[in-house]
mmCIF file of C-alpha atoms and ligand atoms in Angstrom:
data_model
loop_
_atom_site.group_PDB
_atom_site.id
_atom_site.type_symbol
_atom_site.label_atom_id
_atom_site.label_comp_id
_atom_site.label_asym_id
_atom_site.label_seq_id
_atom_site.Cartn_x
_atom_site.Cartn_y
_atom_site.Cartn_z
ATOM 1 C CA MET B 1 -44.099 -36.331 47.199
ATOM 2 C CA LYS B 2 -46.396 -38.672 45.268
ATOM 3 C CA PRO B 3 -44.455 -41.357 43.383
ATOM 4 C CA ASN B 4 -44.546 -41.022 39.612
ATOM 5 C CA ILE B 5 -46.011 -44.076 37.871
ATOM 6 C CA SER B 6 -46.109 -42.595 34.380
ATOM 7 C CA THR B 7 -44.310 -44.334 31.543
ATOM 8 C CA THR B 8 -43.484 -44.006 27.852
ATOM 9 C CA ILE B 9 -43.901 -46.702 25.222
ATOM 10 C CA GLY B 10 -42.169 -45.665 22.005
ATOM 11 C CA THR B 11 -43.277 -42.045 21.811
ATOM 12 C CA VAL B 12 -46.601 -42.679 23.571
ATOM 13 C CA GLU B 13 -46.908 -41.275 27.084
ATOM 14 C CA LEU B 14 -49.093 -42.924 29.737
ATOM 15 C CA ARG B 15 -50.085 -41.155 32.982
ATOM 16 C CA SER B 16 -50.171 -44.546 34.682
ATOM 17 C CA CYS B 17 -48.248 -47.665 33.704
ATOM 18 C CA ILE B 18 -51.306 -49.857 34.465
ATOM 19 C CA TYR B 19 -53.973 -50.576 31.848
ATOM 20 C CA ASN B 20 -56.137 -53.357 30.497
ATOM 21 C CA ALA B 21 -55.007 -56.445 28.592
ATOM 22 C CA SER B 22 -56.478 -57.004 25.176
ATOM 23 C CA GLY B 23 -58.913 -59.681 26.300
ATOM 24 C CA PRO B 24 -61.768 -59.134 28.732
ATOM 25 C CA LEU B 25 -64.185 -56.198 28.734
ATOM 26 C CA CYS B 26 -62.686 -54.236 25.848
ATOM 27 C CA ALA B 27 -64.735 -55.303 22.827
ATOM 28 C CA THR B 28 -67.806 -53.034 22.847
ATOM 29 C CA LYS B 29 -68.243 -49.260 22.866
ATOM 30 C CA GLU B 30 -69.555 -49.372 26.430
ATOM 31 C CA GLU B 31 -66.612 -51.460 27.642
ATOM 32 C CA LEU B 32 -64.041 -49.223 25.947
ATOM 33 C CA ASN B 33 -65.697 -46.103 27.377
ATOM 34 C CA ASN B 34 -65.673 -47.676 30.832
ATOM 35 C CA ILE B 35 -61.936 -48.209 30.596
ATOM 36 C CA GLY B 36 -61.632 -44.639 29.355
ATOM 37 C CA LYS B 37 -63.478 -43.323 32.421
ATOM 38 C CA SER B 38 -61.428 -45.475 34.787
ATOM 39 C CA LYS B 39 -57.927 -44.885 36.158
ATOM 40 C CA ALA B 40 -56.362 -47.136 33.488
ATOM 41 C CA GLY B 41 -53.333 -45.421 31.959
ATOM 42 C CA ALA B 42 -54.376 -46.410 28.443
ATOM 43 C CA ILE B 43 -57.106 -48.275 26.605
ATOM 44 C CA ILE B 44 -56.448 -51.273 24.403
ATOM 45 C CA SER B 45 -59.132 -52.900 22.290
ATOM 46 C CA LYS B 46 -60.043 -56.544 22.046
ATOM 47 C CA SER B 47 -57.977 -58.132 19.267
ATOM 48 C CA SER B 48 -59.712 -57.169 16.074
ATOM 49 C CA THR B 49 -60.191 -59.060 12.869
ATOM 50 C CA GLU B 50 -61.213 -57.346 9.667
ATOM 51 C CA GLN B 51 -64.816 -58.501 10.022
ATOM 52 C CA TYR B 52 -67.087 -58.943 13.037
ATOM 53 C CA ARG B 53 -66.606 -62.331 14.754
ATOM 54 C CA GLU B 54 -68.999 -64.107 17.058
ATOM 55 C CA GLY B 55 -66.165 -66.200 18.548
ATOM 56 C CA ASN B 56 -66.358 -69.736 19.928
ATOM 57 C CA PRO B 57 -69.504 -71.299 21.420
ATOM 58 C CA LYS B 58 -70.224 -70.708 25.147
ATOM 59 C CA PRO B 59 -69.351 -71.535 27.866
ATOM 60 C CA ARG B 60 -65.939 -70.261 26.805
ATOM 61 C CA TYR B 61 -64.650 -68.539 29.981
ATOM 62 C CA PHE B 62 -64.269 -69.858 33.515
ATOM 63 C CA GLU B 63 -62.421 -68.615 36.567
ATOM 64 C CA ASN B 64 -61.568 -69.915 40.017
ATOM 65 C CA GLU B 65 -59.498 -68.486 42.872
ATOM 66 C CA LEU B 66 -56.242 -69.259 41.033
ATOM 67 C CA GLY B 67 -57.055 -67.781 37.665
ATOM 68 C CA SER B 68 -58.954 -68.331 34.451
ATOM 69 C CA ILE B 69 -59.296 -70.408 31.344
ATOM 70 C CA ASN B 70 -60.697 -69.023 28.111
ATOM 71 C CA SER B 71 -61.366 -70.104 24.603
ATOM 72 C CA MET B 72 -63.099 -66.985 23.378
ATOM 73 C CA GLY B 73 -62.053 -67.373 19.753
ATOM 74 C CA LEU B 74 -61.539 -63.650 19.106
ATOM 75 C CA PRO B 75 -65.113 -62.370 19.395
ATOM 76 C CA ASN B 76 -64.903 -58.742 18.258
ATOM 77 C CA MET B 77 -66.787 -56.028 16.408
ATOM 78 C CA GLY B 78 -64.478 -55.849 13.399
ATOM 79 C CA LEU B 79 -61.797 -53.323 12.508
ATOM 80 C CA ASP B 80 -64.029 -50.513 11.206
ATOM 81 C CA PHE B 81 -65.894 -50.422 14.503
ATOM 82 C CA TYR B 82 -62.682 -49.874 16.482
ATOM 83 C CA LEU B 83 -61.368 -47.281 14.028
ATOM 84 C CA ASN B 84 -64.688 -45.430 14.158
ATOM 85 C CA THR B 85 -64.807 -45.597 17.964
ATOM 86 C CA SER B 86 -61.246 -44.282 18.336
ATOM 87 C CA GLU B 87 -62.321 -40.623 17.862
ATOM 88 C CA GLU B 88 -64.850 -40.890 20.700
ATOM 89 C CA LEU B 89 -62.156 -42.247 23.029
ATOM 90 C CA ILE B 90 -59.868 -39.205 22.757
ATOM 91 C CA GLN B 91 -62.116 -37.421 25.294
ATOM 92 C CA TYR B 92 -60.401 -39.519 27.992
ATOM 93 C CA GLU B 93 -57.012 -37.986 27.172
ATOM 94 C CA LYS B 94 -55.198 -41.290 27.334
ATOM 95 C CA PRO B 95 -53.646 -43.388 24.588
ATOM 96 C CA PHE B 96 -55.810 -45.812 22.646
ATOM 97 C CA PHE B 97 -54.030 -48.931 21.425
ATOM 98 C CA LEU B 98 -55.639 -51.062 18.774
ATOM 99 C CA SER B 99 -54.995 -54.788 19.028
ATOM 100 C CA ILE B 100 -55.196 -56.688 15.752
ATOM 101 C CA ALA B 101 -55.231 -60.439 15.173
ATOM 102 C CA GLY B 102 -55.882 -61.072 11.511
ATOM 103 C CA LEU B 103 -56.498 -64.681 10.561
ATOM 104 C CA SER B 104 -53.858 -64.399 7.837
ATOM 105 C CA LEU B 105 -50.863 -62.230 7.047
ATOM 106 C CA GLU B 106 -52.842 -60.623 4.222
ATOM 107 C CA GLU B 107 -55.609 -59.692 6.678
ATOM 108 C CA ASN B 108 -53.102 -58.146 9.098
ATOM 109 C CA LYS B 109 -51.503 -56.136 6.296
ATOM 110 C CA LYS B 110 -54.880 -54.927 5.084
ATOM 111 C CA MET B 111 -55.874 -53.869 8.609
ATOM 112 C CA LEU B 112 -52.581 -52.056 9.204
ATOM 113 C CA SER B 113 -52.966 -50.185 5.937
ATOM 114 C CA LYS B 114 -56.371 -48.964 7.108
ATOM 115 C CA VAL B 115 -54.906 -47.722 10.406
ATOM 116 C CA VAL B 116 -52.545 -45.470 8.457
ATOM 117 C CA ASP B 117 -55.428 -43.062 7.760
ATOM 118 C CA ASN B 118 -56.511 -42.877 11.414
ATOM 119 C CA GLU B 119 -55.194 -40.097 13.663
ATOM 120 C CA PHE B 120 -56.781 -41.284 16.912
ATOM 121 C CA VAL B 121 -55.073 -44.648 17.370
ATOM 122 C CA SER B 122 -51.894 -44.114 19.394
ATOM 123 C CA GLY B 123 -50.384 -47.517 18.753
ATOM 124 C CA VAL B 124 -50.986 -51.017 17.438
ATOM 125 C CA GLU B 125 -50.400 -54.317 19.211
ATOM 126 C CA LEU B 126 -50.214 -57.213 16.759
ATOM 127 C CA ASN B 127 -51.406 -60.355 18.496
ATOM 128 C CA LEU B 128 -49.196 -63.247 17.370
ATOM 129 C CA SER B 129 -50.292 -65.565 20.144
ATOM 130 C CA CYS B 130 -54.011 -66.348 20.310
ATOM 131 C CA PRO B 131 -54.291 -70.053 21.201
ATOM 132 C CA ASN B 132 -58.025 -70.352 20.622
ATOM 133 C CA VAL B 133 -58.807 -70.326 16.934
ATOM 134 C CA LEU B 134 -59.206 -73.840 15.538
ATOM 135 C CA GLY B 135 -56.760 -74.554 12.725
ATOM 136 C CA LYS B 136 -54.700 -71.391 13.424
ATOM 137 C CA PRO B 137 -51.444 -72.085 15.244
ATOM 138 C CA GLN B 138 -49.911 -69.443 17.486
ATOM 139 C CA THR B 139 -47.690 -67.579 15.006
ATOM 140 C CA ALA B 140 -44.996 -66.654 17.505
ATOM 141 C CA TYR B 141 -44.202 -70.317 18.218
ATOM 142 C CA ASP B 142 -43.080 -70.580 14.578
ATOM 143 C CA PHE B 143 -39.923 -68.477 14.447
ATOM 144 C CA GLU B 144 -39.501 -68.489 10.653
ATOM 145 C CA ARG B 145 -43.116 -67.474 10.209
ATOM 146 C CA THR B 146 -42.745 -64.678 12.782
ATOM 147 C CA LYS B 147 -39.825 -63.286 10.826
ATOM 148 C CA PHE B 148 -41.791 -63.518 7.607
ATOM 149 C CA VAL B 149 -44.735 -61.656 9.178
ATOM 150 C CA LEU B 150 -42.549 -58.946 10.751
ATOM 151 C CA ASP B 151 -40.696 -58.399 7.461
ATOM 152 C CA ASP B 152 -44.009 -57.466 5.877
ATOM 153 C CA VAL B 153 -45.914 -55.653 8.617
ATOM 154 C CA CYS B 154 -42.971 -53.474 9.634
ATOM 155 C CA LYS B 155 -42.992 -52.007 6.128
ATOM 156 C CA ILE B 156 -46.524 -50.711 6.758
ATOM 157 C CA LYS B 157 -46.414 -49.654 10.389
ATOM 158 C CA ASP B 158 -46.484 -45.890 10.786
ATOM 159 C CA ARG B 159 -46.852 -45.405 14.543
ATOM 160 C CA CYS B 160 -46.052 -47.011 17.882
ATOM 161 C CA PHE B 161 -46.098 -50.738 17.129
ATOM 162 C CA GLY B 162 -45.461 -53.960 19.023
ATOM 163 C CA VAL B 163 -46.333 -57.630 19.224
ATOM 164 C CA LYS B 164 -48.084 -59.744 21.822
ATOM 165 C CA LEU B 165 -46.171 -62.940 22.459
ATOM 166 C CA PRO B 166 -47.057 -66.310 23.918
ATOM 167 C CA PRO B 167 -45.067 -67.586 26.896
ATOM 168 C CA TYR B 168 -41.726 -69.248 26.196
ATOM 169 C CA PHE B 169 -40.269 -71.814 28.538
ATOM 170 C CA ASP B 170 -36.838 -72.724 27.242
ATOM 171 C CA LEU B 171 -33.892 -70.327 27.401
ATOM 172 C CA ILE B 172 -32.871 -71.098 23.816
ATOM 173 C CA HIS B 173 -36.313 -70.042 22.617
ATOM 174 C CA PHE B 174 -35.997 -66.681 24.378
ATOM 175 C CA GLU B 175 -32.662 -66.168 22.645
ATOM 176 C CA GLN B 176 -33.938 -67.174 19.231
ATOM 177 C CA MET B 177 -37.034 -64.985 19.467
ATOM 178 C CA ALA B 178 -35.110 -62.003 20.874
ATOM 179 C CA GLU B 179 -32.629 -62.239 18.000
ATOM 180 C CA ILE B 180 -35.530 -61.988 15.558
ATOM 181 C CA LEU B 181 -37.302 -59.159 17.393
ATOM 182 C CA ASN B 182 -34.102 -57.113 17.645
ATOM 183 C CA GLN B 183 -33.959 -56.938 13.842
ATOM 184 C CA TYR B 184 -37.157 -54.882 13.618
ATOM 185 C CA PRO B 185 -38.178 -51.322 14.550
ATOM 186 C CA LEU B 186 -40.568 -52.475 17.270
ATOM 187 C CA ASP B 187 -41.554 -50.132 20.095
ATOM 188 C CA PHE B 188 -42.725 -52.836 22.467
ATOM 189 C CA ILE B 189 -43.522 -56.454 23.097
ATOM 190 C CA THR B 190 -46.316 -57.569 25.391
ATOM 191 C CA CYS B 191 -45.632 -60.758 27.285
ATOM 192 C CA ILE B 192 -47.348 -62.946 27.995
ATOM 193 C CA ASN B 193 -50.593 -64.020 26.397
ATOM 194 C CA SER B 194 -52.344 -66.831 28.256
ATOM 195 C CA ILE B 195 -50.555 -70.177 28.567
ATOM 196 C CA GLY B 196 -52.218 -71.971 25.685
ATOM 197 C CA ASN B 197 -54.182 -75.172 25.773
ATOM 198 C CA GLY B 198 -54.563 -75.930 29.450
ATOM 199 C CA ILE B 199 -57.507 -77.760 30.985
ATOM 200 C CA ILE B 200 -59.478 -77.057 34.174
ATOM 201 C CA VAL B 201 -61.631 -79.904 35.455
ATOM 202 C CA ASP B 202 -65.018 -79.716 37.169
ATOM 203 C CA ILE B 203 -64.639 -82.559 39.695
ATOM 204 C CA GLU B 204 -68.319 -82.822 40.485
ATOM 205 C CA LYS B 205 -69.394 -83.171 36.873
ATOM 206 C CA GLU B 206 -66.134 -84.934 35.897
ATOM 207 C CA GLU B 207 -66.069 -82.619 32.926
ATOM 208 C CA VAL B 208 -64.078 -79.799 31.394
ATOM 209 C CA VAL B 209 -65.294 -76.335 32.429
ATOM 210 C CA ILE B 210 -65.392 -74.735 28.984
ATOM 211 C CA HIS B 211 -66.806 -76.291 25.817
ATOM 212 C CA PRO B 212 -64.818 -75.180 22.741
ATOM 213 C CA LYS B 213 -61.850 -77.271 21.592
ATOM 214 C CA GLY B 214 -62.687 -80.155 23.922
ATOM 215 C CA GLY B 215 -62.121 -77.963 26.986
ATOM 216 C CA PHE B 216 -58.615 -76.757 26.063
ATOM 217 C CA GLY B 217 -58.074 -73.030 26.581
ATOM 218 C CA GLY B 218 -55.658 -70.272 27.516
ATOM 219 C CA ILE B 219 -54.771 -70.081 31.204
ATOM 220 C CA GLY B 220 -54.482 -66.709 32.972
ATOM 221 C CA GLY B 221 -54.313 -65.229 36.477
ATOM 222 C CA ASP B 222 -52.206 -66.430 39.417
ATOM 223 C CA TYR B 223 -51.463 -69.676 37.618
ATOM 224 C CA ILE B 224 -49.229 -67.857 35.157
ATOM 225 C CA LYS B 225 -47.515 -65.067 37.097
ATOM 226 C CA PRO B 226 -44.137 -66.820 37.525
ATOM 227 C CA THR B 227 -44.024 -67.627 33.808
ATOM 228 C CA ALA B 228 -45.010 -64.045 32.929
ATOM 229 C CA LEU B 229 -42.297 -62.631 35.201
ATOM 230 C CA ALA B 230 -39.680 -64.922 33.670
ATOM 231 C CA ASN B 231 -40.660 -63.846 30.156
ATOM 232 C CA VAL B 232 -40.552 -60.151 31.078
ATOM 233 C CA ARG B 233 -37.193 -60.620 32.773
ATOM 234 C CA LYS B 234 -35.540 -62.631 30.003
ATOM 235 C CA PHE B 235 -36.767 -60.451 27.160
ATOM 236 C CA ARG B 236 -35.715 -57.284 29.016
ATOM 237 C CA GLN B 237 -32.236 -58.761 29.288
ATOM 238 C CA LEU B 238 -32.092 -59.788 25.637
ATOM 239 C CA LEU B 239 -33.874 -57.007 23.742
ATOM 240 C CA LYS B 240 -32.415 -53.709 22.614
ATOM 241 C CA ASN B 241 -33.412 -50.745 24.783
ATOM 242 C CA GLU B 242 -35.689 -49.231 22.127
ATOM 243 C CA ILE B 243 -38.115 -52.141 22.620
ATOM 244 C CA SER B 244 -40.130 -51.723 25.821
ATOM 245 C CA VAL B 245 -41.479 -54.807 27.562
ATOM 246 C CA ILE B 246 -45.100 -54.684 28.688
ATOM 247 C CA GLY B 247 -45.853 -57.241 31.379
ATOM 248 C CA CYS B 248 -49.087 -59.200 31.425
ATOM 249 C CA GLY B 249 -49.958 -62.192 33.565
ATOM 250 C CA GLY B 250 -51.142 -62.577 37.116
ATOM 251 C CA ILE B 251 -51.526 -58.905 38.005
ATOM 252 C CA LYS B 252 -54.163 -58.385 40.659
ATOM 253 C CA ASN B 253 -52.552 -55.962 43.119
ATOM 254 C CA GLY B 254 -49.841 -53.328 43.528
ATOM 255 C CA SER B 255 -47.162 -55.846 44.538
ATOM 256 C CA ASP B 256 -47.724 -57.797 41.324
ATOM 257 C CA VAL B 257 -47.126 -54.613 39.330
ATOM 258 C CA PHE B 258 -44.005 -53.919 41.376
ATOM 259 C CA GLU B 259 -42.673 -57.421 40.632
ATOM 260 C CA HIS B 260 -43.276 -57.018 36.889
ATOM 261 C CA ILE B 261 -41.475 -53.648 36.883
ATOM 262 C CA LEU B 262 -38.594 -55.079 38.913
ATOM 263 C CA CYS B 263 -38.274 -57.764 36.215
ATOM 264 C CA GLY B 264 -38.099 -55.046 33.556
ATOM 265 C CA ALA B 265 -41.648 -54.119 32.535
ATOM 266 C CA SER B 266 -42.259 -50.515 31.445
ATOM 267 C CA ALA B 267 -46.026 -50.958 31.789
ATOM 268 C CA VAL B 268 -48.416 -53.730 32.769
ATOM 269 C CA GLN B 269 -51.759 -55.024 31.535
ATOM 270 C CA VAL B 270 -54.517 -56.517 33.655
ATOM 271 C CA GLY B 271 -56.715 -59.332 32.292
ATOM 272 C CA THR B 272 -58.242 -61.904 34.645
ATOM 273 C CA GLN B 273 -58.505 -59.427 37.537
ATOM 274 C CA LEU B 274 -60.291 -56.895 35.313
ATOM 275 C CA MET B 275 -62.816 -59.572 34.417
ATOM 276 C CA ARG B 276 -63.281 -60.387 38.117
ATOM 277 C CA GLU B 277 -63.442 -56.926 39.589
ATOM 278 C CA GLY B 278 -64.355 -54.571 36.752
ATOM 279 C CA VAL B 279 -62.642 -51.288 35.902
ATOM 280 C CA SER B 280 -62.422 -50.131 39.526
ATOM 281 C CA CYS B 281 -59.409 -52.475 39.789
ATOM 282 C CA PHE B 282 -57.218 -49.863 38.075
ATOM 283 C CA GLU B 283 -57.638 -47.286 40.843
ATOM 284 C CA ARG B 284 -57.126 -49.865 43.608
ATOM 285 C CA ILE B 285 -54.012 -51.364 41.994
ATOM 286 C CA GLU B 286 -52.581 -47.886 41.291
ATOM 287 C CA ASN B 287 -53.074 -46.849 44.925
ATOM 288 C CA GLU B 288 -51.470 -50.064 46.163
ATOM 289 C CA LEU B 289 -48.449 -49.561 43.898
ATOM 290 C CA ILE B 290 -48.067 -45.959 45.067
ATOM 291 C CA GLU B 291 -48.259 -47.009 48.744
ATOM 292 C CA LEU B 292 -45.631 -49.698 48.180
ATOM 293 C CA MET B 293 -43.334 -47.245 46.381
ATOM 294 C CA LYS B 294 -43.725 -44.761 49.246
ATOM 295 C CA LEU B 295 -42.789 -47.478 51.743
ATOM 296 C CA LYS B 296 -39.697 -48.261 49.709
ATOM 297 C CA ASP B 297 -38.834 -44.607 49.072
ATOM 298 C CA TYR B 298 -39.116 -44.931 45.307
ATOM 299 C CA LEU B 299 -40.261 -41.760 43.572
ATOM 300 C CA ASP B 300 -40.354 -43.126 40.030
ATOM 301 C CA ILE B 301 -40.858 -46.566 38.476
ATOM 302 C CA ASN B 302 -37.663 -46.073 36.477
ATOM 303 C CA THR B 303 -35.569 -46.159 39.653
ATOM 304 C CA TYR B 304 -36.279 -49.864 40.169
ATOM 305 C CA LYS B 305 -37.284 -51.009 36.685
ATOM 306 C CA GLY B 306 -35.300 -54.117 35.728
ATOM 307 C CA LYS B 307 -33.258 -54.047 38.961
ATOM 308 C CA LEU B 308 -34.234 -57.502 40.207
ATOM 309 C CA GLY B 309 -31.440 -58.859 42.399
ATOM 310 C CA VAL B 310 -29.970 -62.295 41.816
ATOM 311 C CA VAL B 311 -27.812 -64.383 44.110
ATOM 312 C CA ASN B 312 -25.237 -66.403 42.229
ATOM 313 C CA SER B 313 -24.515 -69.654 44.007
ATOM 314 C CA MET B 314 -22.298 -71.058 41.219
HETATM 315 C C1 LIG X 1 -59.478 -65.138 22.463
HETATM 316 O O1 LIG X 1 -60.244 -64.285 22.004
HETATM 317 O O2 LIG X 1 -59.606 -66.336 22.208
HETATM 318 C C2 LIG X 1 -58.386 -64.720 23.382
HETATM 319 C C3 LIG X 1 -57.426 -63.830 22.696
HETATM 320 C C4 LIG X 1 -56.005 -64.250 22.859
HETATM 321 O O3 LIG X 1 -55.689 -65.118 23.673
HETATM 322 O O4 LIG X 1 -55.155 -63.705 22.160
#
């Protein structure tokens, strides 16, 4: 029997638990259609602002064998474009998630109010963690502000809704953030966004590899998998069951997906590897996960989700 890798986020059903991260190759109509045609279990858009944004000056993305650095600065086509494109995407018979990243709370509220009239968007991911817009701190590192934002946006949300979080590193921060998140009717959290404000150096040129923000940018790929797994694990332990955890960070093959699910992820998103390999990565990763599950005699991702073993030495 073929292992079942379907999943449910809130009330939204996904044939496969593997889809794209809101980041690379999901900003234009062509890119969104390509994800639609692929084996991705869902489509999520690039984080949208109300208006079109050009983003930061190039070069703003770089990758090496260990991962990536980006300071894209939210280049996107603007909310109306994604709402208008949503109808075209239903032909792929998979959920379409809209990511939004307003530059102010007012902008986020305005965008969410516009989504209310749209029947083709399955869910909304509110990005509270972009590290790349000058003068705009990552909201989810400010706990009071996060609460303030959630108080307001949760009054408007009318469908599957969740937030994309930055990585946390200290156990007390996981506890404080989980206590806040548990107070709201969220369907999911996505963790993690890139690790903000890293630097990759070009040794030959003795220079930073990207130009915006003096070379500082969000780090993704292999570099961040252990941090992503720890965030998935800790939030799964601390959040109420109604809030699914979507893992993101360092997923490039079936074993990486397996590890995220073992830590508690209900679904996973692929970023750096999608940029590297294109949309064919979804079929390859799906097949690798299925082969691994067959080897381990798992028929469903729910049989091992969150069941990571620990060995207590104290
Ligand atoms: C960007 O567009 O700068 C990346 C988006 C993000 O990290 O949230």
